[in-house]
Coordinates of C-alpha atoms in Angstrom, one line a residue:
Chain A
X1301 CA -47.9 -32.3 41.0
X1302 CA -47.3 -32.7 37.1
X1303 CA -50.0 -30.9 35.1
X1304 CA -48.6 -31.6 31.8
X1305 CA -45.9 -34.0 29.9
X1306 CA -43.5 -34.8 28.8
X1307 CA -44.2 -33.2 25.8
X1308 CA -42.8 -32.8 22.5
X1309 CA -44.2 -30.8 19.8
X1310 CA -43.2 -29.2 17.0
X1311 CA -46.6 -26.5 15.9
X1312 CA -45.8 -24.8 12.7
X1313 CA -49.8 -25.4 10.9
X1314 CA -52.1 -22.2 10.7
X1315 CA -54.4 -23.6 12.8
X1316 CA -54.2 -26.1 15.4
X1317 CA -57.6 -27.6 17.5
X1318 CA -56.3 -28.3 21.2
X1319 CA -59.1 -30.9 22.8
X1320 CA -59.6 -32.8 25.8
X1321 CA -61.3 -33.4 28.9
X1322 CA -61.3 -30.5 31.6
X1323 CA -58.6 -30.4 33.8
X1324 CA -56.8 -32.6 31.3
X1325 CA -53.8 -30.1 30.8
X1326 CA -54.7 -28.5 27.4
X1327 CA -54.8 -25.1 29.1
X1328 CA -51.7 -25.3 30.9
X1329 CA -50.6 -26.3 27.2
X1330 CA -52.1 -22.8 25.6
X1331 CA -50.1 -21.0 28.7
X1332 CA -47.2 -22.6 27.8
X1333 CA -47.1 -20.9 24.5
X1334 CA -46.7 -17.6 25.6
X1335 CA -45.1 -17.7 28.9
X1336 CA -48.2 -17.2 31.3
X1337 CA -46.9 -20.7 32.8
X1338 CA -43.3 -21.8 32.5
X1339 CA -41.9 -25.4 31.8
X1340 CA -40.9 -26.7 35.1
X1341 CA -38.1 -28.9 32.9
X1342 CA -37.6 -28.6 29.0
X1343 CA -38.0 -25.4 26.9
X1344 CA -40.9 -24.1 24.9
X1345 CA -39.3 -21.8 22.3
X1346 CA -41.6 -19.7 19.9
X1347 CA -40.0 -18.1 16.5
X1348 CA -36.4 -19.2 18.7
X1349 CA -37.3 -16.8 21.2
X1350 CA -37.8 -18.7 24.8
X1351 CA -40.7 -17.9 27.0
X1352 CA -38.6 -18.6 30.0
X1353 CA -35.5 -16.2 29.3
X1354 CA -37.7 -14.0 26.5
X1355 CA -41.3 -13.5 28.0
X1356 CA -41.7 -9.9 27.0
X1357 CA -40.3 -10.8 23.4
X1358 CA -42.5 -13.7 23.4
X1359 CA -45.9 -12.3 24.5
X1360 CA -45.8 -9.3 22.1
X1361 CA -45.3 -12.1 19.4
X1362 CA -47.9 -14.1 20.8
X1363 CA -51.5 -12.5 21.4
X1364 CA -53.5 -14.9 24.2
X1365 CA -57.3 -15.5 24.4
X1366 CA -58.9 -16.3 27.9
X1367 CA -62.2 -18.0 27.9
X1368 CA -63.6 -15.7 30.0
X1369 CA -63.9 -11.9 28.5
X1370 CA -64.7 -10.1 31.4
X1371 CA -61.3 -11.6 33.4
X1372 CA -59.3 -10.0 30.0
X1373 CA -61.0 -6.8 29.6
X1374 CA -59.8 -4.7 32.7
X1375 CA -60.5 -1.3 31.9
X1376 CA -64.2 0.2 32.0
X1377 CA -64.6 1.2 28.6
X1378 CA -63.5 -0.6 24.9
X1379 CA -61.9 2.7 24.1
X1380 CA -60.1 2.8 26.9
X1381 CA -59.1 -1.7 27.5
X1382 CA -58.3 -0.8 23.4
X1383 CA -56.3 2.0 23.8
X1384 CA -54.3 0.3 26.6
X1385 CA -53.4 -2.6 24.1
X1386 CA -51.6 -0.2 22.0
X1387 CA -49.6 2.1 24.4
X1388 CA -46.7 0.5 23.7
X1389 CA -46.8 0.7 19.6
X1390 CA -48.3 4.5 19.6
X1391 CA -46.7 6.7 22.0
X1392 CA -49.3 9.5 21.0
X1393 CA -52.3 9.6 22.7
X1394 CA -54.2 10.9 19.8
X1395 CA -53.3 9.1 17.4
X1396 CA -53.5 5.9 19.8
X1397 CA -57.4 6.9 20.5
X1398 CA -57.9 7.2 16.5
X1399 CA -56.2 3.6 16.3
X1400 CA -58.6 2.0 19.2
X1401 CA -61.3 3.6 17.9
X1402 CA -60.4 2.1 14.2
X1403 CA -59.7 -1.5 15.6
X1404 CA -63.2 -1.2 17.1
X1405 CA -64.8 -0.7 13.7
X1406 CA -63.1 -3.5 12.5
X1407 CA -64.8 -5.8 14.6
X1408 CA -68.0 -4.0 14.8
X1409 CA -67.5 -2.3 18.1
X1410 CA -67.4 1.5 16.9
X1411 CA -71.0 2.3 18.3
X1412 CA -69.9 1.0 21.8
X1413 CA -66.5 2.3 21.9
X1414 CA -67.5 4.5 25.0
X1415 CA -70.6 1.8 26.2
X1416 CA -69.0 0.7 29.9
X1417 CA -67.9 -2.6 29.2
X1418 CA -70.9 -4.2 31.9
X1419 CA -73.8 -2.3 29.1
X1420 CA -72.1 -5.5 26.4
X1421 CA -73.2 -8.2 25.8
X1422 CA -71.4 -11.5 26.9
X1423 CA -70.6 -11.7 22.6
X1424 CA -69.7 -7.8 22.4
X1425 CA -67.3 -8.9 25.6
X1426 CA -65.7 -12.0 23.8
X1427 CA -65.1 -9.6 20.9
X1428 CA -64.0 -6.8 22.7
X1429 CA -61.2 -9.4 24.7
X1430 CA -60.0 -10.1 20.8
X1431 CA -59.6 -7.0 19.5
X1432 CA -57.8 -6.0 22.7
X1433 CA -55.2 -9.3 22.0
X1434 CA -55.5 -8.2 17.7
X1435 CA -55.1 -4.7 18.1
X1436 CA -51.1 -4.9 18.8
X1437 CA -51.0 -7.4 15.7
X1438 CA -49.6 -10.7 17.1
X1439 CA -48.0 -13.2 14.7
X1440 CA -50.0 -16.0 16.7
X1441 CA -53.2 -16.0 18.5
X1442 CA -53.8 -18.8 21.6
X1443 CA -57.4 -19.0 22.6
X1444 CA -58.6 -21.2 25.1
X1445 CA -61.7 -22.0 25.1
X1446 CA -63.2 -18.7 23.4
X1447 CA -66.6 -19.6 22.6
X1448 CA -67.3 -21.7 25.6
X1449 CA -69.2 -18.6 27.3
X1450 CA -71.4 -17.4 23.8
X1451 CA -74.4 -18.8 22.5
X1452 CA -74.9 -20.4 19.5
X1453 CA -75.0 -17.0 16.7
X1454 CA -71.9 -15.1 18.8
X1455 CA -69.9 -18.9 18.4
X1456 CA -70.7 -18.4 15.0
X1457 CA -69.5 -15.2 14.7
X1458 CA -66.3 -15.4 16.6
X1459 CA -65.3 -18.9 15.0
X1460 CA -65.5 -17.1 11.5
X1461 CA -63.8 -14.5 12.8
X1462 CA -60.5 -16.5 14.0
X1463 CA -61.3 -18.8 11.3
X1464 CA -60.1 -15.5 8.6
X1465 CA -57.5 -14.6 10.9
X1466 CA -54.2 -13.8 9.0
X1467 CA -52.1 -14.8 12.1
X1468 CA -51.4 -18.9 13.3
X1469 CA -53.9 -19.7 16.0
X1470 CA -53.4 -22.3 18.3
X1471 CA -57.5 -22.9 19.7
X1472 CA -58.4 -24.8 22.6
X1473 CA -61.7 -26.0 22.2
X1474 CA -64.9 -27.9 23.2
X1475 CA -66.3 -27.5 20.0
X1476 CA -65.5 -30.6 18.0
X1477 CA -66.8 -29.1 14.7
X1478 CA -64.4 -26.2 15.1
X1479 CA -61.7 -28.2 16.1
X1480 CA -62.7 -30.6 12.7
X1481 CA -61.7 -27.6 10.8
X1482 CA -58.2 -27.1 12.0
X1483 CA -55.4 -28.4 10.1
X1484 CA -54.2 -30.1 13.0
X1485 CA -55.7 -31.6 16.2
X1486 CA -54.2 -32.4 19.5
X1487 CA -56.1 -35.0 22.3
X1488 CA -54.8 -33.8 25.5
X1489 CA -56.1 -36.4 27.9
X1490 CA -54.0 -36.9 32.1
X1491 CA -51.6 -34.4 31.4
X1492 CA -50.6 -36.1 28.1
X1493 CA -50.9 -35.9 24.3
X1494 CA -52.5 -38.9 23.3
X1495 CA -53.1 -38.2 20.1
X1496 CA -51.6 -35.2 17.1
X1497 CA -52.5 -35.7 13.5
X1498 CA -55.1 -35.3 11.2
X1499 CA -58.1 -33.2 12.5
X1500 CA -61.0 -35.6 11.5
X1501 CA -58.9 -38.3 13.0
X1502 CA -58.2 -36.6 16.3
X1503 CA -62.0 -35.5 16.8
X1504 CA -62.6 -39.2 16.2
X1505 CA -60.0 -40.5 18.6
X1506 CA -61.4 -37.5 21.6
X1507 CA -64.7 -38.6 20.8
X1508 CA -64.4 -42.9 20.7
X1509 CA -61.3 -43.8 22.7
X1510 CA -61.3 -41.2 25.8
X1511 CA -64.5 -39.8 26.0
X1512 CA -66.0 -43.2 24.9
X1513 CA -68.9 -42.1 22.9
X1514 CA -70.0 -43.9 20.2
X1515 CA -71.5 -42.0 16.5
Chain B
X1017 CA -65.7 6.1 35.0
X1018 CA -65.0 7.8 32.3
X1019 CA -68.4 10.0 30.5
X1020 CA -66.9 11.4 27.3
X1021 CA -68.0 15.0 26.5
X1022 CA -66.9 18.2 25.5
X1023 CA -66.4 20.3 28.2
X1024 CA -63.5 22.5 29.2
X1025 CA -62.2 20.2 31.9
X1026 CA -63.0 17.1 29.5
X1027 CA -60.4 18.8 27.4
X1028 CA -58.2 20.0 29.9
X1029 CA -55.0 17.9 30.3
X1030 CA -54.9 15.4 32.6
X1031 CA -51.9 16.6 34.7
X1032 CA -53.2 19.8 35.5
X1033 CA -56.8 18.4 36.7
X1034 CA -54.6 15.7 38.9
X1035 CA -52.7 18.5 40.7
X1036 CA -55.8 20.5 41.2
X1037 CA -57.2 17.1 43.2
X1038 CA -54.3 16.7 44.9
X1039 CA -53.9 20.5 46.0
X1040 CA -57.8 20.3 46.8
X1041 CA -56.9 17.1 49.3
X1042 CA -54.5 19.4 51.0
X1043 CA -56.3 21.8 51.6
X1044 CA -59.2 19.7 53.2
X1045 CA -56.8 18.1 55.8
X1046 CA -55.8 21.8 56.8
X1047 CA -58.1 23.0 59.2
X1048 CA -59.9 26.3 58.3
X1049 CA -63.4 25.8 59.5
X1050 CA -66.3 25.0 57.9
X1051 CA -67.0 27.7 55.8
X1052 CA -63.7 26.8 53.8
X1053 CA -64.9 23.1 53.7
X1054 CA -68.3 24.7 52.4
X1055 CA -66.5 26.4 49.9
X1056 CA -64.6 24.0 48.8
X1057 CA -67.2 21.4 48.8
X1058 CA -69.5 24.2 46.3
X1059 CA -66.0 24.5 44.3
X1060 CA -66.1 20.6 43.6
X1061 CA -70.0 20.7 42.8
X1062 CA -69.4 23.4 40.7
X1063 CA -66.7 21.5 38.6
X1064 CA -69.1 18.9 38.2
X1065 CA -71.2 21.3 37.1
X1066 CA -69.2 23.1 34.3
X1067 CA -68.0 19.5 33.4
X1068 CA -72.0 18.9 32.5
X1069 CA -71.4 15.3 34.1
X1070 CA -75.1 13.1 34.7
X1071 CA -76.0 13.8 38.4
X1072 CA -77.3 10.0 38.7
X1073 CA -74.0 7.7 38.7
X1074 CA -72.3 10.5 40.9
X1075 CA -74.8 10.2 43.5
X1076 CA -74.9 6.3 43.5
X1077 CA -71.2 6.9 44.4
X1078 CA -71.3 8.7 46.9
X1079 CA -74.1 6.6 48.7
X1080 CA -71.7 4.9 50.6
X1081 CA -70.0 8.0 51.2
X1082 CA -72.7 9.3 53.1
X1083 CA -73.0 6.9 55.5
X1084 CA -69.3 8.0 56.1
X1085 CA -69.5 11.8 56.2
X1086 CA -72.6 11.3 58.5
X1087 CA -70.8 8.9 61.1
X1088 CA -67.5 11.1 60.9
X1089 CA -69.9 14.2 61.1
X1090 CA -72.2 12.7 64.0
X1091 CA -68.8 12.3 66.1
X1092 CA -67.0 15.6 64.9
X1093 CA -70.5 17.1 66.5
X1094 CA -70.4 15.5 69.6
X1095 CA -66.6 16.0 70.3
X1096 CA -66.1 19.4 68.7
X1097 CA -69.4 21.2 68.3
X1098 CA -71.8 21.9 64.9
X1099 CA -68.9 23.6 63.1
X1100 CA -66.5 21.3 63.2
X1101 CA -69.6 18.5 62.0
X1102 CA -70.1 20.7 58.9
X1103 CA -66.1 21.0 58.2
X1104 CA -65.5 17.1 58.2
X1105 CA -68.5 16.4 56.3
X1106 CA -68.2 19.1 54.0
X1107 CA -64.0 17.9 53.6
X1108 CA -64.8 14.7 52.7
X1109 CA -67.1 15.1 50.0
X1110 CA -65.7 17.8 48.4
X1111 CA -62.6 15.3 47.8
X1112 CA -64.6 12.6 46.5
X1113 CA -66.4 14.8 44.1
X1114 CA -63.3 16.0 43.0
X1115 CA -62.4 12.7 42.5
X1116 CA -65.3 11.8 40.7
X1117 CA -65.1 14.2 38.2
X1118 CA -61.5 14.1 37.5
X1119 CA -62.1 10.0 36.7
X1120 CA -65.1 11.2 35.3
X1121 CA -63.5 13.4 32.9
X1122 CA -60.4 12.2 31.7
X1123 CA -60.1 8.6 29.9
X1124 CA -57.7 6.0 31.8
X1125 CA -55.3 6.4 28.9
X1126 CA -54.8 10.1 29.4
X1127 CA -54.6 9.5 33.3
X1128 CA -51.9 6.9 33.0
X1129 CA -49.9 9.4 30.2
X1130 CA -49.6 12.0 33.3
X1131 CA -49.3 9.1 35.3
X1132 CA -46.0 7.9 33.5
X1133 CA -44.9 11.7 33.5
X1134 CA -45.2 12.1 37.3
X1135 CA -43.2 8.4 38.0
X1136 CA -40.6 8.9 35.6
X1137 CA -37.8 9.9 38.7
X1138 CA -38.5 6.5 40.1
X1139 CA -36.7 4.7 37.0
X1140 CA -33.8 6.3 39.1
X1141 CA -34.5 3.7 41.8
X1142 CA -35.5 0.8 39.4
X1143 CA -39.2 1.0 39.1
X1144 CA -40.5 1.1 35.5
X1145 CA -42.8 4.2 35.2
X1146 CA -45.4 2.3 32.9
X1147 CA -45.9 -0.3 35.5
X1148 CA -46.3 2.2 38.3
X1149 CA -48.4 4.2 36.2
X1150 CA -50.8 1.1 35.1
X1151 CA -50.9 -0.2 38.8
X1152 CA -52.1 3.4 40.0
X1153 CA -54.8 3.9 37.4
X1154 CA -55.7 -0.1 37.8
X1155 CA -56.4 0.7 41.5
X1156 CA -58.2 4.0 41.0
X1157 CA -60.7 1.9 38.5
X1158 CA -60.5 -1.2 40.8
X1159 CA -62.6 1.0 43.4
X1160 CA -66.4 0.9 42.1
X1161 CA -66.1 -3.0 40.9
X1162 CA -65.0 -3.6 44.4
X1163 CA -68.4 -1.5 45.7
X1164 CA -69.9 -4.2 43.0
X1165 CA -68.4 -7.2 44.4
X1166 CA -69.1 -6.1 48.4
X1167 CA -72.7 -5.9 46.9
X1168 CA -73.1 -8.7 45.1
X1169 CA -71.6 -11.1 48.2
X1170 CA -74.2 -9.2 50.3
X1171 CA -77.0 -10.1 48.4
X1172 CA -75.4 -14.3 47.8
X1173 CA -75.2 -14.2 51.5
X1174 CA -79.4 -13.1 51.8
X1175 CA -80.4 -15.5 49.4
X1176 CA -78.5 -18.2 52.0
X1177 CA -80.8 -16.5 54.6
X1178 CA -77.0 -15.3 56.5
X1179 CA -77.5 -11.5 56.2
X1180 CA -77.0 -11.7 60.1
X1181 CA -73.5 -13.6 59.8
X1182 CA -70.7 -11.1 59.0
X1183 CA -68.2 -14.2 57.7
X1184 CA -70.7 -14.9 55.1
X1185 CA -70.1 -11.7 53.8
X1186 CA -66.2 -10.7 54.5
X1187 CA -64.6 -13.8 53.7
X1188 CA -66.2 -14.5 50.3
X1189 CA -65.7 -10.8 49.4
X1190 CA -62.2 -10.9 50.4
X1191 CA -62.0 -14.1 48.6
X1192 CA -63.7 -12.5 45.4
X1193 CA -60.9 -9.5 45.6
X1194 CA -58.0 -11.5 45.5
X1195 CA -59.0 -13.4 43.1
X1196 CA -60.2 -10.4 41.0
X1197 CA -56.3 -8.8 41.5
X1198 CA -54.9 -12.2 40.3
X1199 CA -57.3 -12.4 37.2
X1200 CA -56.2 -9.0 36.4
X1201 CA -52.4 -9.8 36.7
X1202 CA -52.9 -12.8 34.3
X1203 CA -54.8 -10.6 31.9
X1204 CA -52.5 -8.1 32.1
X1205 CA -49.9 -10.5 31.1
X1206 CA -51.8 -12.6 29.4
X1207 CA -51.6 -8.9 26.9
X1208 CA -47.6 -8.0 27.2
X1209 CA -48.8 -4.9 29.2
X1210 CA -46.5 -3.6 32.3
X1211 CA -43.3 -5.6 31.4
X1212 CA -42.0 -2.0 29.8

């Protein structure tokens, strides 16, 4: 069965709006980015590095997203899922726990560093997840579908969060007025690209020509 | 799971505390009688104790433990007499306590630092010690969210009125734990983490 292609894409924009349908393949696009699904023909290269021959290389460069925070988050505590981020870039545990603990501040976590992770709210979760993916300092952030779980104040919150990211992110989204703000959209629609341009223009092409819905 | 405090076994190192479990699990399969299991049993209390850990999680874990020590001590009386009942009882909660307050007090990342330390002869054979390491601690902390998922399937299967019917509530639990162990290897590598 052929999820997805052929594609041929070129992503070099700071932020890029992945839409489409579910099950139309734009997942199976994020994964392609850093090596969580492989090509079955073709090559998907990131910075030159491939994600077939160069996973390891390629997912330390590229930090991934899932939609759902409590499938990401595997260890009981944020201290702890934090500190496990960053075992590889702090060999010392101390200073690894002052780092986690740090990283949580930043995103506004430092009162719930030792909260077990079921105490948080779905929000606190979603932000947990990202500092977890931020904390080892990718050069480019996939996240698919990250607000589709969070209300309307934590989608708020997390969209201005990636939105001041310093790193690329590549966002697959629901959320047409998110995806209106990236400098570039794709329509994922069958397993195909059907449309990559202008991000206006691609919310206005997912919106008219495949879902079909008019204003 | 972890409770953070500042007790002398909080700050012990994790190695030590993990060789005292292990030594402890030895000496519960070596039959003494039961007023070595007693003792033992009082020695792993007490280590809860001086580790000042809340009495209420540790005795919702051991609920189903219980049911355990009371089957295994119900036929240990009928086989062997009241004395061995109070040794296989005694043996096996003095291990999980143990357990529970060596999880209890020492964070995953310490536990997977002595974890590393203890694997590091099997790079001689190919294994990566990280990745043995992370797979052990995963699997210690996999073991109250699988209590949670048993649960939670019990109760779907009673709001379907099928209490009664044991497939309604093996098969979607087994079905829940794979799934769980695959979700976790995506995330895992979702984050770079175990490809050391």
């Amino acid at each position: 069965m052929r999820l997805l292609g052929p594609v041929t894409l070129r992503l070099t924009e700071r932020r890029v709006a992945v839409v489409g349908a579910n099950g139309s393949g734009k997942s199976t696009l994020a994964r392609l980015l850093n090596g969580l699904v492989l090509p079955s023909r073709g090559r998907v290269l990131v910075d030159g590095l491939d994600t077939d021959t160069d996973g390891p290389a390629v997912r330390r460069r590229v930090g991934f997203l899932l939609t759902d925070p409590a499938a990401q988050v595997v260890l009981p505590t944020p201290l702890e899922d934090v500190a496990l981020s960053l075992r590889r870039r702090l060999p010392d545990a101390r200073a690894r726990e002052a780092e986690a603990r740090a990283v949580l501040a930043r995103f506004g976590l430092a009162h719930r560093a030792d909260t077990p992770v079921q105490a948080l709210s779905g929000g606190q979760r979603q932000l947990l997840a990202l500092a977890g993916v931020l904390a080892v300092e990718p050069a480019l952030l996939v996240a698919d579908e990250p607000t589709t779980l969070l209300d309307l104040r934590w989608r708020r919150h997390v969209d201005a969060l990636l939105e001041g990211l310093p790193q690329r992110v590549v966002q697959v989204t629901h959320d047409l007025a998110a995806a209106a703000r990236a400098d570039r959209v794709l329509v994922v629609d069958d397993g195909r690209i059907v449309f990559d341009g202008d991000a206006a223009e691609g919310v206005a092409h997912y919106r008219d020509v495949v879902c079909g819905v008019d204003g | 799971m972890h409770q953070p405090g500042g007790s002398p076994l909080h700050r012990a190192p994790a190695g030590p505390k993990l060789l005292a479990l292990v030594a402890l699990g030895v000496l519960t399969v070596v039959p003494r009688g039961p007023l070595t299991a007693v003792a033992l049993l009082a020695a792993a209390v007490g280590a809860h104790g001086l580790a000042r850990l809340r009495v209420r999680p540790t005795l919702r874990a051991l609920v189903p433990l219980l049911v355990v020590a009371a089957l295994a001590g119900g036929w240990a009386w009928w086989s062997r007499g009241a004395g061995a009942a109070v040794e296989v009882a005694a043996d096996l909660l003095a291990v999980v306590v143990g357990a529970l307050v060596v999880q209890a007090t020492t964070p995953t990342d310490r536990l997977v630092d002595a974890l590393v330390r203890a694997a590091t002869p099997l790079r001689h054979v190919g294994l990566a010690p990280q990745t043995v390491a992370l797979a052990v601690a995963l699997t210690l902390r996999t073991v109250p969210l699988l209590v949670a998922t048993t649960l939670e399937t019990r109760d779907a299967a009673r709001a379907r009125g099928l209490e009664r019917d044991p497939r309604a509530l093996l098969v979607p639990a087994a079905v829940r734990v794979v799934a769980h162990a695959r979700a976790t290897g995506e995330a895992l590598a979702a984050r770079g983490l175990g490809e050391d």
